[in-house]
Amino acid sequence: MTLWRIRATVDDRPGFLSVLTASLALKAVNILAVQVHTTEAGAVDDFLVDAPHTMTEADLRAAVERGRGRDAWIAPAEAQGLADQPTRALSLAGRLVRDPDALGDALRSLLDADSVSWRPAGPSRPDLRAHGMALPDPTGGRYDVQRSAPDFTPAEYARAQALVEIAAAAAQRAADTATLLLPDGVELALRPATPDDLPALVAMHERCSPATRRRRYLTTDGMPGQALLRRLLDPARAQTLLAVVPGVTSVDTVVAMANLVVEGSCAELSVVVEDGWQRRGVGTALVRRAFARAERLGCAAVLAHTAADNPGMERTLRRLGHGAPAQRDGVVASVAVPLRNAPSRT
């Protein structure tokens, strides 16, 4: 038996696909996978088939035409074609999460393209043609994708756009990551949090003293529940930044956290730093990045609360806030810091 790829257009009407598959079955052609691409000309059926060794391209084309298929494209297939399209796309997406610069190679693999070329100018509008498409590069410019056959379909264009969006998100995450060099030579990574950081975040809070937790959460013990931490790791609810000791495996050790919760034009800021990492500049670095994030979000001011017996954090907020005064209400000290460079929100 021999592997072949077949694409053919059929009328998008009930029963027409079964006529085509029956015509192939009469020639002992085994269909291993099928995808259906909707186009204006009709349904484009994409088959991976196993055919007898004696069958030629002409034999397969005749079987397709007898099954009411038209505009057939037929080519020998490789064994890797046995991987279904969703598995292939997910694998490429995982690669882009780790390496967003591999977008060009990922597009070539996803689309079986003849060539993928980078150009300095981005596409001014969506660009899909029979043998080419233009896709924006998240870092600037565009990718021109060419394939002599078969024609590109809208479904393939949508898949390619989804890969571009994943690469853009991964590139933004990489841009938001910085290395903090402490005075004693220790390096920490400052990065946005993800839901996968929950176990490391729980472990950090367990290592913190009750006094440190109380100053952050303003309760007697201050130990937050996992439900609260999950909310802080939800990008729809909060912007959370972490200071981590990069792990030799995929697991990082979290040593500090800053949270921004945006309400209208104001962002509320909270910070917690593990005891052994306090007074080393970690909290200051997180607060600076949190202020910058609030400005990018269009906030006019940042409001921070801390325990009244936490003068270190209060001094940090006042220093970075250009001397903004603290307001005390019992055991709570609050500092409202206007953001001078905040963009206007429309």
CSV table of N, CA and C in Angstrom, one decimal, residues 126 207 241 280 314:
chain,number,residue,atom,x,y,z
A,126,PRO,N,-5.9,41.9,5.6
A,126,PRO,CA,-5.8,40.4,5.4
A,126,PRO,C,-5.5,40.1,4.0
A,207,ARG,N,6.4,29.8,53.4
A,207,ARG,CA,7.7,30.1,53.9
A,207,ARG,C,7.7,31.4,54.6
A,241,LEU,N,2.8,40.2,39.0
A,241,LEU,CA,4.2,40.1,38.6
A,241,LEU,C,4.9,39.3,39.7
A,280,ARG,N,16.5,43.9,50.0
A,280,ARG,CA,17.5,43.6,49.0
A,280,ARG,C,17.2,44.2,47.7
A,314,GLU,N,6.3,51.5,52.9
A,314,GLU,CA,5.8,52.9,52.8
A,314,GLU,C,6.8,53.8,52.2
